[in-house]
PDB file of C-alpha atoms in Angstrom:
ATOM      1  CA  UNK A  91       0.360   0.006   0.408  1.00 54.00           C
ATOM      2  CA  UNK A  92       2.983   2.330   0.844  1.00 51.00           C
ATOM      3  CA  UNK A  93       4.819   1.830  -2.698  1.00 56.00           C
ATOM      4  CA  UNK A  94       1.162   1.776  -4.204  1.00 56.00           C
ATOM      5  CA  UNK A  95       1.336   6.009  -2.532  1.00 52.00           C
ATOM      6  CA  UNK A  96       5.092   6.509  -3.399  1.00 50.00           C
ATOM      7  CA  UNK A  97       4.507   5.374  -6.772  1.00 54.00           C
ATOM      8  CA  UNK A  98       1.115   7.835  -6.822  1.00 52.00           C
ATOM      9  CA  UNK A  99       3.075  10.201  -5.802  1.00 51.00           C
ATOM     10  CA  UNK A 100       6.213  10.833  -7.967  1.00 50.00           C
ATOM     11  CA  UNK A 101       3.112  10.466 -11.374  1.00 54.00           C
ATOM     12  CA  UNK A 102       1.765  13.520  -9.380  1.00 53.00           C
ATOM     13  CA  UNK A 103       5.188  14.797  -9.474  1.00 49.00           C
ATOM     14  CA  UNK A 104       6.302  14.509 -12.876  1.00 54.00           C
ATOM     15  CA  UNK A 105       2.977  15.314 -14.614  1.00 55.00           C
ATOM     16  CA  UNK A 106       3.229  18.848 -12.854  1.00 51.00           C
ATOM     17  CA  UNK A 107       7.016  18.580 -13.618  1.00 52.00           C
ATOM     18  CA  UNK A 108       5.954  18.018 -17.237  1.00 54.00           C
ATOM     19  CA  UNK A 109       3.398  20.905 -17.461  1.00 55.00           C
ATOM     20  CA  UNK A 110       5.771  23.325 -15.469  1.00 53.00           C
ATOM     21  CA  UNK A 111       8.159  22.509 -18.570  1.00 53.00           C
ATOM     22  CA  UNK A 112       5.535  23.082 -21.569  1.00 54.00           C
ATOM     23  CA  UNK A 113       3.725  26.318 -20.134  1.00 54.00           C
ATOM     24  CA  UNK A 114       7.617  28.037 -18.538  1.00 54.00           C
ATOM     25  CA  UNK A 115       8.801  29.613 -21.818  1.00 53.00           C
ATOM     26  CA  UNK A 116       5.123  31.199 -22.263  1.00 50.00           C
ATOM     27  CA  UNK A 117       4.898  32.390 -18.909  1.00 53.00           C
ATOM     28  CA  UNK A 118       8.694  34.294 -19.644  1.00 51.00           C
ATOM     29  CA  UNK A 119       7.597  35.913 -22.361  1.00 49.00           C
ATOM     30  CA  UNK A 120       3.960  36.876 -21.066  1.00 49.00           C
ATOM     31  CA  UNK A 121       5.274  38.339 -17.915  1.00 53.00           C
ATOM     32  CA  UNK A 122       6.221  41.248 -21.063  1.00 54.00           C
ATOM     33  CA  UNK A 123       2.726  42.308 -22.310  1.00 61.00           C
ATOM     34  CA  UNK A 124      -0.794  40.769 -21.744  1.00 76.00           C
ATOM     35  CA  UNK A 125      -1.436  36.813 -22.801  1.00 85.00           C
ATOM     36  CA  UNK A 126      -4.938  36.439 -24.271  1.00 90.00           C
ATOM     37  CA  UNK A 127      -6.262  33.022 -23.087  1.00 93.00           C
ATOM     38  CA  UNK A 128      -9.661  31.296 -21.245  1.00 95.00           C
ATOM     39  CA  UNK A 129     -10.558  29.287 -18.543  1.00 95.00           C
ATOM     40  CA  UNK A 130     -12.810  26.841 -19.224  1.00 98.00           C
ATOM     41  CA  UNK A 131     -15.674  23.691 -17.721  1.00 97.00           C
ATOM     42  CA  UNK A 132     -17.244  21.321 -20.061  1.00 97.00           C
ATOM     43  CA  UNK A 133     -20.165  18.524 -18.946  1.00 96.00           C
ATOM     44  CA  UNK A 134     -21.070  15.769 -21.191  1.00 94.00           C
ATOM     45  CA  UNK A 135     -23.929  13.948 -21.055  1.00 91.00           C
ATOM     46  CA  UNK A 136     -25.858  11.091 -22.536  1.00 87.00           C
ATOM     47  CA  UNK A 137     -29.873  10.763 -22.841  1.00 81.00           C
ATOM     48  CA  UNK A 138     -29.608  13.147 -20.294  1.00 78.00           C
ATOM     49  CA  UNK A 139     -27.522  12.367 -18.041  1.00 84.00           C
ATOM     50  CA  UNK A 140     -23.914  14.160 -17.018  1.00 85.00           C
ATOM     51  CA  UNK A 141     -20.919  11.390 -18.092  1.00 88.00           C
ATOM     52  CA  UNK A 142     -17.644  13.135 -17.664  1.00 90.00           C
ATOM     53  CA  UNK A 143     -16.919  17.084 -16.202  1.00 95.00           C
ATOM     54  CA  UNK A 144     -13.463  18.843 -18.135  1.00 96.00           C
ATOM     55  CA  UNK A 145     -11.532  21.647 -16.738  1.00 96.00           C
ATOM     56  CA  UNK A 146      -8.900  23.476 -18.774  1.00 96.00           C
ATOM     57  CA  UNK A 147      -7.332  26.618 -19.791  1.00 95.00           C
ATOM     58  CA  UNK A 148      -6.334  28.164 -22.959  1.00 96.00           C
ATOM     59  CA  UNK A 149      -3.600  31.429 -23.243  1.00 94.00           C
ATOM     60  CA  UNK A 150      -1.350  32.197 -26.180  1.00 93.00           C
ATOM     61  CA  UNK A 151       0.298  35.521 -26.705  1.00 90.00           C
ATOM     62  CA  UNK A 152       1.885  37.105 -29.942  1.00 85.00           C
ATOM     63  CA  UNK A 153       5.767  37.722 -29.044  1.00 82.00           C
ATOM     64  CA  UNK A 154       7.254  38.522 -32.348  1.00 84.00           C
ATOM     65  CA  UNK A 155       4.988  39.848 -36.057  1.00 85.00           C
ATOM     66  CA  UNK A 156       3.834  36.199 -36.866  1.00 92.00           C
ATOM     67  CA  UNK A 157       5.531  34.149 -34.720  1.00 94.00           C
ATOM     68  CA  UNK A 158       3.712  33.419 -31.115  1.00 93.00           C
ATOM     69  CA  UNK A 159       3.953  30.622 -28.034  1.00 93.00           C
ATOM     70  CA  UNK A 160       0.556  29.042 -26.566  1.00 94.00           C
ATOM     71  CA  UNK A 161       0.014  26.827 -24.007  1.00 94.00           C
ATOM     72  CA  UNK A 162      -3.308  24.060 -23.214  1.00 96.00           C
ATOM     73  CA  UNK A 163      -3.576  22.157 -20.003  1.00 95.00           C
ATOM     74  CA  UNK A 164      -7.008  19.719 -19.295  1.00 95.00           C
ATOM     75  CA  UNK A 165      -8.049  17.481 -15.955  1.00 94.00           C
ATOM     76  CA  UNK A 166     -10.907  15.217 -16.065  1.00 93.00           C
ATOM     77  CA  UNK A 167     -11.449  12.741 -13.147  1.00 89.00           C
ATOM     78  CA  UNK A 168      -9.002  10.203 -14.369  1.00 89.00           C
ATOM     79  CA  UNK A 169      -6.841  12.283 -17.342  1.00 91.00           C
ATOM     80  CA  UNK A 170      -5.339  15.462 -17.967  1.00 95.00           C
ATOM     81  CA  UNK A 171      -2.577  17.107 -19.914  1.00 96.00           C
ATOM     82  CA  UNK A 172      -0.812  19.933 -20.342  1.00 95.00           C
ATOM     83  CA  UNK A 173       1.563  21.816 -23.941  1.00 95.00           C
ATOM     84  CA  UNK A 174       2.796  23.993 -24.981  1.00 95.00           C
ATOM     85  CA  UNK A 175       4.445  25.408 -28.544  1.00 95.00           C
ATOM     86  CA  UNK A 176       5.223  28.079 -30.754  1.00 95.00           C
ATOM     87  CA  UNK A 177       1.887  28.851 -32.806  1.00 96.00           C
ATOM     88  CA  UNK A 178       2.312  30.472 -36.938  1.00 97.00           C
ATOM     89  CA  UNK A 179       0.089  33.421 -38.285  1.00 95.00           C
ATOM     90  CA  UNK A 180       1.326  33.718 -41.773  1.00 94.00           C
ATOM     91  CA  UNK A 181      -2.163  36.738 -42.020  1.00 91.00           C
ATOM     92  CA  UNK A 182      -4.672  38.216 -39.888  1.00 89.00           C
ATOM     93  CA  UNK A 183      -7.519  35.751 -40.557  1.00 93.00           C
ATOM     94  CA  UNK A 184      -5.793  32.299 -40.214  1.00 95.00           C
ATOM     95  CA  UNK A 185      -3.426  30.706 -37.373  1.00 96.00           C
ATOM     96  CA  UNK A 186      -1.347  27.211 -36.828  1.00 98.00           C
ATOM     97  CA  UNK A 187       0.191  25.454 -34.353  1.00 97.00           C
ATOM     98  CA  UNK A 188       2.151  23.114 -32.789  1.00 96.00           C
ATOM     99  CA  UNK A 189       3.119  22.312 -29.569  1.00 96.00           C
ATOM    100  CA  UNK A 190       4.600  19.300 -27.011  1.00 96.00           C
ATOM    101  CA  UNK A 191       3.714  18.449 -23.130  1.00 95.00           C
ATOM    102  CA  UNK A 192       2.616  15.591 -21.713  1.00 94.00           C
ATOM    103  CA  UNK A 193      -0.479  13.037 -20.071  1.00 95.00           C
ATOM    104  CA  UNK A 194      -0.883  11.990 -16.829  1.00 92.00           C
ATOM    105  CA  UNK A 195      -3.301   8.768 -17.445  1.00 82.00           C
ATOM    106  CA  UNK A 196      -3.155   5.119 -15.132  1.00 81.00           C
ATOM    107  CA  UNK A 197      -0.693   6.150 -12.387  1.00 81.00           C
ATOM    108  CA  UNK A 198       1.352   6.949 -15.819  1.00 88.00           C
ATOM    109  CA  UNK A 199       3.083  10.223 -17.793  1.00 91.00           C
ATOM    110  CA  UNK A 200       4.040   9.766 -21.234  1.00 93.00           C
ATOM    111  CA  UNK A 201       4.402  12.216 -23.999  1.00 95.00           C
ATOM    112  CA  UNK A 202       1.819  13.584 -26.490  1.00 96.00           C
ATOM    113  CA  UNK A 203       1.682  16.173 -29.078  1.00 96.00           C
ATOM    114  CA  UNK A 204      -1.525  18.495 -30.805  1.00 97.00           C
ATOM    115  CA  UNK A 205      -1.385  20.345 -33.655  1.00 97.00           C
ATOM    116  CA  UNK A 206      -4.166  23.481 -34.638  1.00 98.00           C
ATOM    117  CA  UNK A 207      -5.935  25.202 -36.626  1.00 98.00           C
ATOM    118  CA  UNK A 208      -7.837  28.623 -36.834  1.00 97.00           C
ATOM    119  CA  UNK A 209      -9.135  30.456 -39.694  1.00 97.00           C
ATOM    120  CA  UNK A 210     -12.049  33.358 -39.230  1.00 95.00           C
ATOM    121  CA  UNK A 211     -13.339  35.968 -41.691  1.00 86.00           C
ATOM    122  CA  UNK A 212     -14.119  38.610 -39.406  1.00 76.00           C
ATOM    123  CA  UNK A 213     -16.786  41.451 -39.672  1.00 73.00           C
ATOM    124  CA  UNK A 214     -17.665  41.515 -43.178  1.00 77.00           C
ATOM    125  CA  UNK A 215     -17.526  37.466 -43.482  1.00 82.00           C
ATOM    126  CA  UNK A 216     -18.917  35.622 -39.867  1.00 94.00           C
ATOM    127  CA  UNK A 217     -17.454  32.810 -40.312  1.00 95.00           C
ATOM    128  CA  UNK A 218     -14.967  30.878 -38.190  1.00 96.00           C
ATOM    129  CA  UNK A 219     -13.267  27.367 -38.340  1.00 97.00           C
ATOM    130  CA  UNK A 220     -10.689  26.045 -35.292  1.00 97.00           C
ATOM    131  CA  UNK A 221      -9.262  22.225 -34.973  1.00 97.00           C
ATOM    132  CA  UNK A 222      -7.066  20.326 -33.336  1.00 96.00           C
ATOM    133  CA  UNK A 223      -5.435  17.033 -33.546  1.00 97.00           C
ATOM    134  CA  UNK A 224      -3.629  15.756 -30.462  1.00 97.00           C
ATOM    135  CA  UNK A 225      -1.458  12.014 -30.279  1.00 96.00           C
ATOM    136  CA  UNK A 226       0.945  10.007 -28.720  1.00 94.00           C
ATOM    137  CA  UNK A 227       1.846   7.474 -31.503  1.00 91.00           C
ATOM    138  CA  UNK A 228      -1.288   5.080 -31.020  1.00 93.00           C
ATOM    139  CA  UNK A 229      -4.413   4.953 -32.225  1.00 91.00           C
ATOM    140  CA  UNK A 230      -6.646   5.008 -29.139  1.00 89.00           C
ATOM    141  CA  UNK A 231      -4.314   8.395 -27.649  1.00 92.00           C
ATOM    142  CA  UNK A 232      -5.176  10.150 -31.426  1.00 96.00           C
ATOM    143  CA  UNK A 233      -8.070  12.527 -30.544  1.00 96.00           C
ATOM    144  CA  UNK A 234      -9.588  15.381 -32.662  1.00 97.00           C
ATOM    145  CA  UNK A 235     -11.639  18.197 -31.993  1.00 97.00           C
ATOM    146  CA  UNK A 236     -12.673  20.588 -34.738  1.00 98.00           C
ATOM    147  CA  UNK A 237     -15.466  23.103 -34.836  1.00 98.00           C
ATOM    148  CA  UNK A 238     -17.164  25.462 -37.949  1.00 98.00           C
ATOM    149  CA  UNK A 239     -19.354  28.528 -37.045  1.00 97.00           C
ATOM    150  CA  UNK A 240     -21.467  30.772 -38.392  1.00 96.00           C
ATOM    151  CA  UNK A 241     -22.372  34.116 -36.286  1.00 95.00           C
ATOM    152  CA  UNK A 242     -26.039  35.864 -37.957  1.00 94.00           C
ATOM    153  CA  UNK A 243     -25.369  38.396 -35.235  1.00 93.00           C
ATOM    154  CA  UNK A 244     -22.556  38.933 -32.453  1.00 89.00           C
ATOM    155  CA  UNK A 245     -23.840  37.343 -29.918  1.00 93.00           C
ATOM    156  CA  UNK A 246     -24.931  33.746 -30.982  1.00 96.00           C
ATOM    157  CA  UNK A 247     -22.983  31.756 -33.161  1.00 97.00           C
ATOM    158  CA  UNK A 248     -24.147  28.763 -35.364  1.00 98.00           C
ATOM    159  CA  UNK A 249     -22.198  25.470 -36.959  1.00 98.00           C
ATOM    160  CA  UNK A 250     -21.036  21.725 -36.517  1.00 98.00           C
ATOM    161  CA  UNK A 251     -19.166  20.170 -33.788  1.00 98.00           C
ATOM    162  CA  UNK A 252     -17.126  17.284 -34.292  1.00 97.00           C
ATOM    163  CA  UNK A 253     -15.064  15.102 -31.261  1.00 96.00           C
ATOM    164  CA  UNK A 254     -13.704  11.829 -30.986  1.00 94.00           C
ATOM    165  CA  UNK A 255     -15.326   9.626 -28.873  1.00 90.00           C
ATOM    166  CA  UNK A 256     -18.521  11.782 -28.708  1.00 92.00           C
ATOM    167  CA  UNK A 257     -19.976  12.722 -32.378  1.00 92.00           C
ATOM    168  CA  UNK A 258     -20.868  14.961 -35.189  1.00 94.00           C
ATOM    169  CA  UNK A 259     -23.482  17.307 -34.022  1.00 95.00           C
ATOM    170  CA  UNK A 260     -24.718  21.055 -34.436  1.00 97.00           C
ATOM    171  CA  UNK A 261     -23.115  23.892 -31.672  1.00 98.00           C
ATOM    172  CA  UNK A 262     -24.808  27.142 -30.704  1.00 98.00           C
ATOM    173  CA  UNK A 263     -23.014  29.499 -29.053  1.00 98.00           C
ATOM    174  CA  UNK A 264     -23.845  33.023 -27.163  1.00 97.00           C
ATOM    175  CA  UNK A 265     -21.859  35.051 -25.566  1.00 94.00           C
ATOM    176  CA  UNK A 266     -23.155  37.293 -22.288  1.00 90.00           C
ATOM    177  CA  UNK A 267     -20.703  40.126 -22.627  1.00 79.00           C
ATOM    178  CA  UNK A 268     -19.262  40.854 -19.148  1.00 79.00           C
ATOM    179  CA  UNK A 269     -16.952  43.654 -19.119  1.00 78.00           C
ATOM    180  CA  UNK A 270     -13.128  42.724 -18.438  1.00 74.00           C
ATOM    181  CA  UNK A 271     -13.731  39.177 -18.931  1.00 77.00           C
ATOM    182  CA  UNK A 272     -16.178  38.153 -21.667  1.00 92.00           C
ATOM    183  CA  UNK A 273     -18.181  35.015 -21.305  1.00 96.00           C
ATOM    184  CA  UNK A 274     -19.693  32.004 -23.777  1.00 97.00           C
ATOM    185  CA  UNK A 275     -22.095  29.410 -23.028  1.00 97.00           C
ATOM    186  CA  UNK A 276     -22.695  27.301 -25.605  1.00 98.00           C
ATOM    187  CA  UNK A 277     -23.783  23.653 -26.575  1.00 97.00           C
ATOM    188  CA  UNK A 278     -24.157  21.147 -29.004  1.00 97.00           C
ATOM    189  CA  UNK A 279     -26.019  17.277 -29.871  1.00 95.00           C
ATOM    190  CA  UNK A 280     -24.001  14.697 -30.815  1.00 93.00           C
ATOM    191  CA  UNK A 281     -26.089  11.746 -32.585  1.00 89.00           C
ATOM    192  CA  UNK A 282     -23.313  10.704 -34.821  1.00 88.00           C
ATOM    193  CA  UNK A 283     -20.491   9.168 -33.422  1.00 89.00           C
ATOM    194  CA  UNK A 284     -18.469   8.031 -37.970  1.00 87.00           C
ATOM    195  CA  UNK A 285     -16.744   5.332 -34.895  1.00 86.00           C
ATOM    196  CA  UNK A 286     -19.728   3.139 -34.102  1.00 80.00           C
ATOM    197  CA  UNK A 287     -19.703  -0.117 -35.260  1.00 75.00           C
ATOM    198  CA  UNK A 288     -23.916  -0.293 -34.369  1.00 71.00           C
ATOM    199  CA  UNK A 289     -25.738   1.993 -36.867  1.00 60.00           C
ATOM    200  CA  UNK A 290     -28.911   1.593 -34.641  1.00 56.00           C
ATOM    201  CA  UNK A 291     -27.377   2.310 -31.162  1.00 61.00           C
ATOM    202  CA  UNK A 292     -29.235   5.500 -28.990  1.00 58.00           C
ATOM    203  CA  UNK A 293     -26.704   8.585 -28.542  1.00 66.00           C
ATOM    204  CA  UNK A 294     -28.643  11.220 -26.901  1.00 75.00           C
ATOM    205  CA  UNK A 295     -25.702  12.937 -26.235  1.00 89.00           C
ATOM    206  CA  UNK A 296     -23.591  15.700 -26.513  1.00 94.00           C
ATOM    207  CA  UNK A 297     -21.577  18.832 -24.167  1.00 97.00           C
ATOM    208  CA  UNK A 298     -22.366  22.057 -22.424  1.00 97.00           C
ATOM    209  CA  UNK A 299     -19.596  24.680 -22.444  1.00 97.00           C
ATOM    210  CA  UNK A 300     -18.822  27.733 -20.155  1.00 97.00           C
ATOM    211  CA  UNK A 301     -16.068  29.905 -21.436  1.00 97.00           C
ATOM    212  CA  UNK A 302     -14.583  32.802 -20.204  1.00 94.00           C
ATOM    213  CA  UNK A 303     -12.408  34.465 -22.334  1.00 92.00           C
ATOM    214  CA  UNK A 304      -9.059  37.317 -21.226  1.00 87.00           C
TER     215      UNK A 304
END
């Protein structure tokens, strides 16, 4: 029992070290100017019942003309990850990133990587796309999350959201402007899972989220 507790403590310490290393370069840069980012809470549901909770944080800073750095951390009940890396924005409507860090799963800390792509048209063309792909070198560890949105009004966005292990379906976002920290409440319904082997399985599931930006 004592050995198990010691091993668990080593795992926690190792993950904290990975988190510190992955975000340390960003923290140094962020001291010069204010950074932008968000803190988000997500709750998954299936057939009207909660099935999981997620807390995540994203931070980004433009360091030079087209080059920046970003960091991301996520925690659930049984799993956590953290990574950071450079971002590249060749134009104001597109940005890409490549990040490296670690994940804590089943009592072990292992490497993890991620890429992202954002595209947005701005006020003249209120469309945007944001996609993430993460992996650890295995098929089971591969993960994606992508959304495409249209904003008919400044406070609401409608579109499609897909996430591995959840599914694909419609998404709605509503912005509640709060001075100094805009808040967005969003929800998805994901009835279609391309990896499901049972076409007739009930998939009344989705995600509800609250995101505070800074």
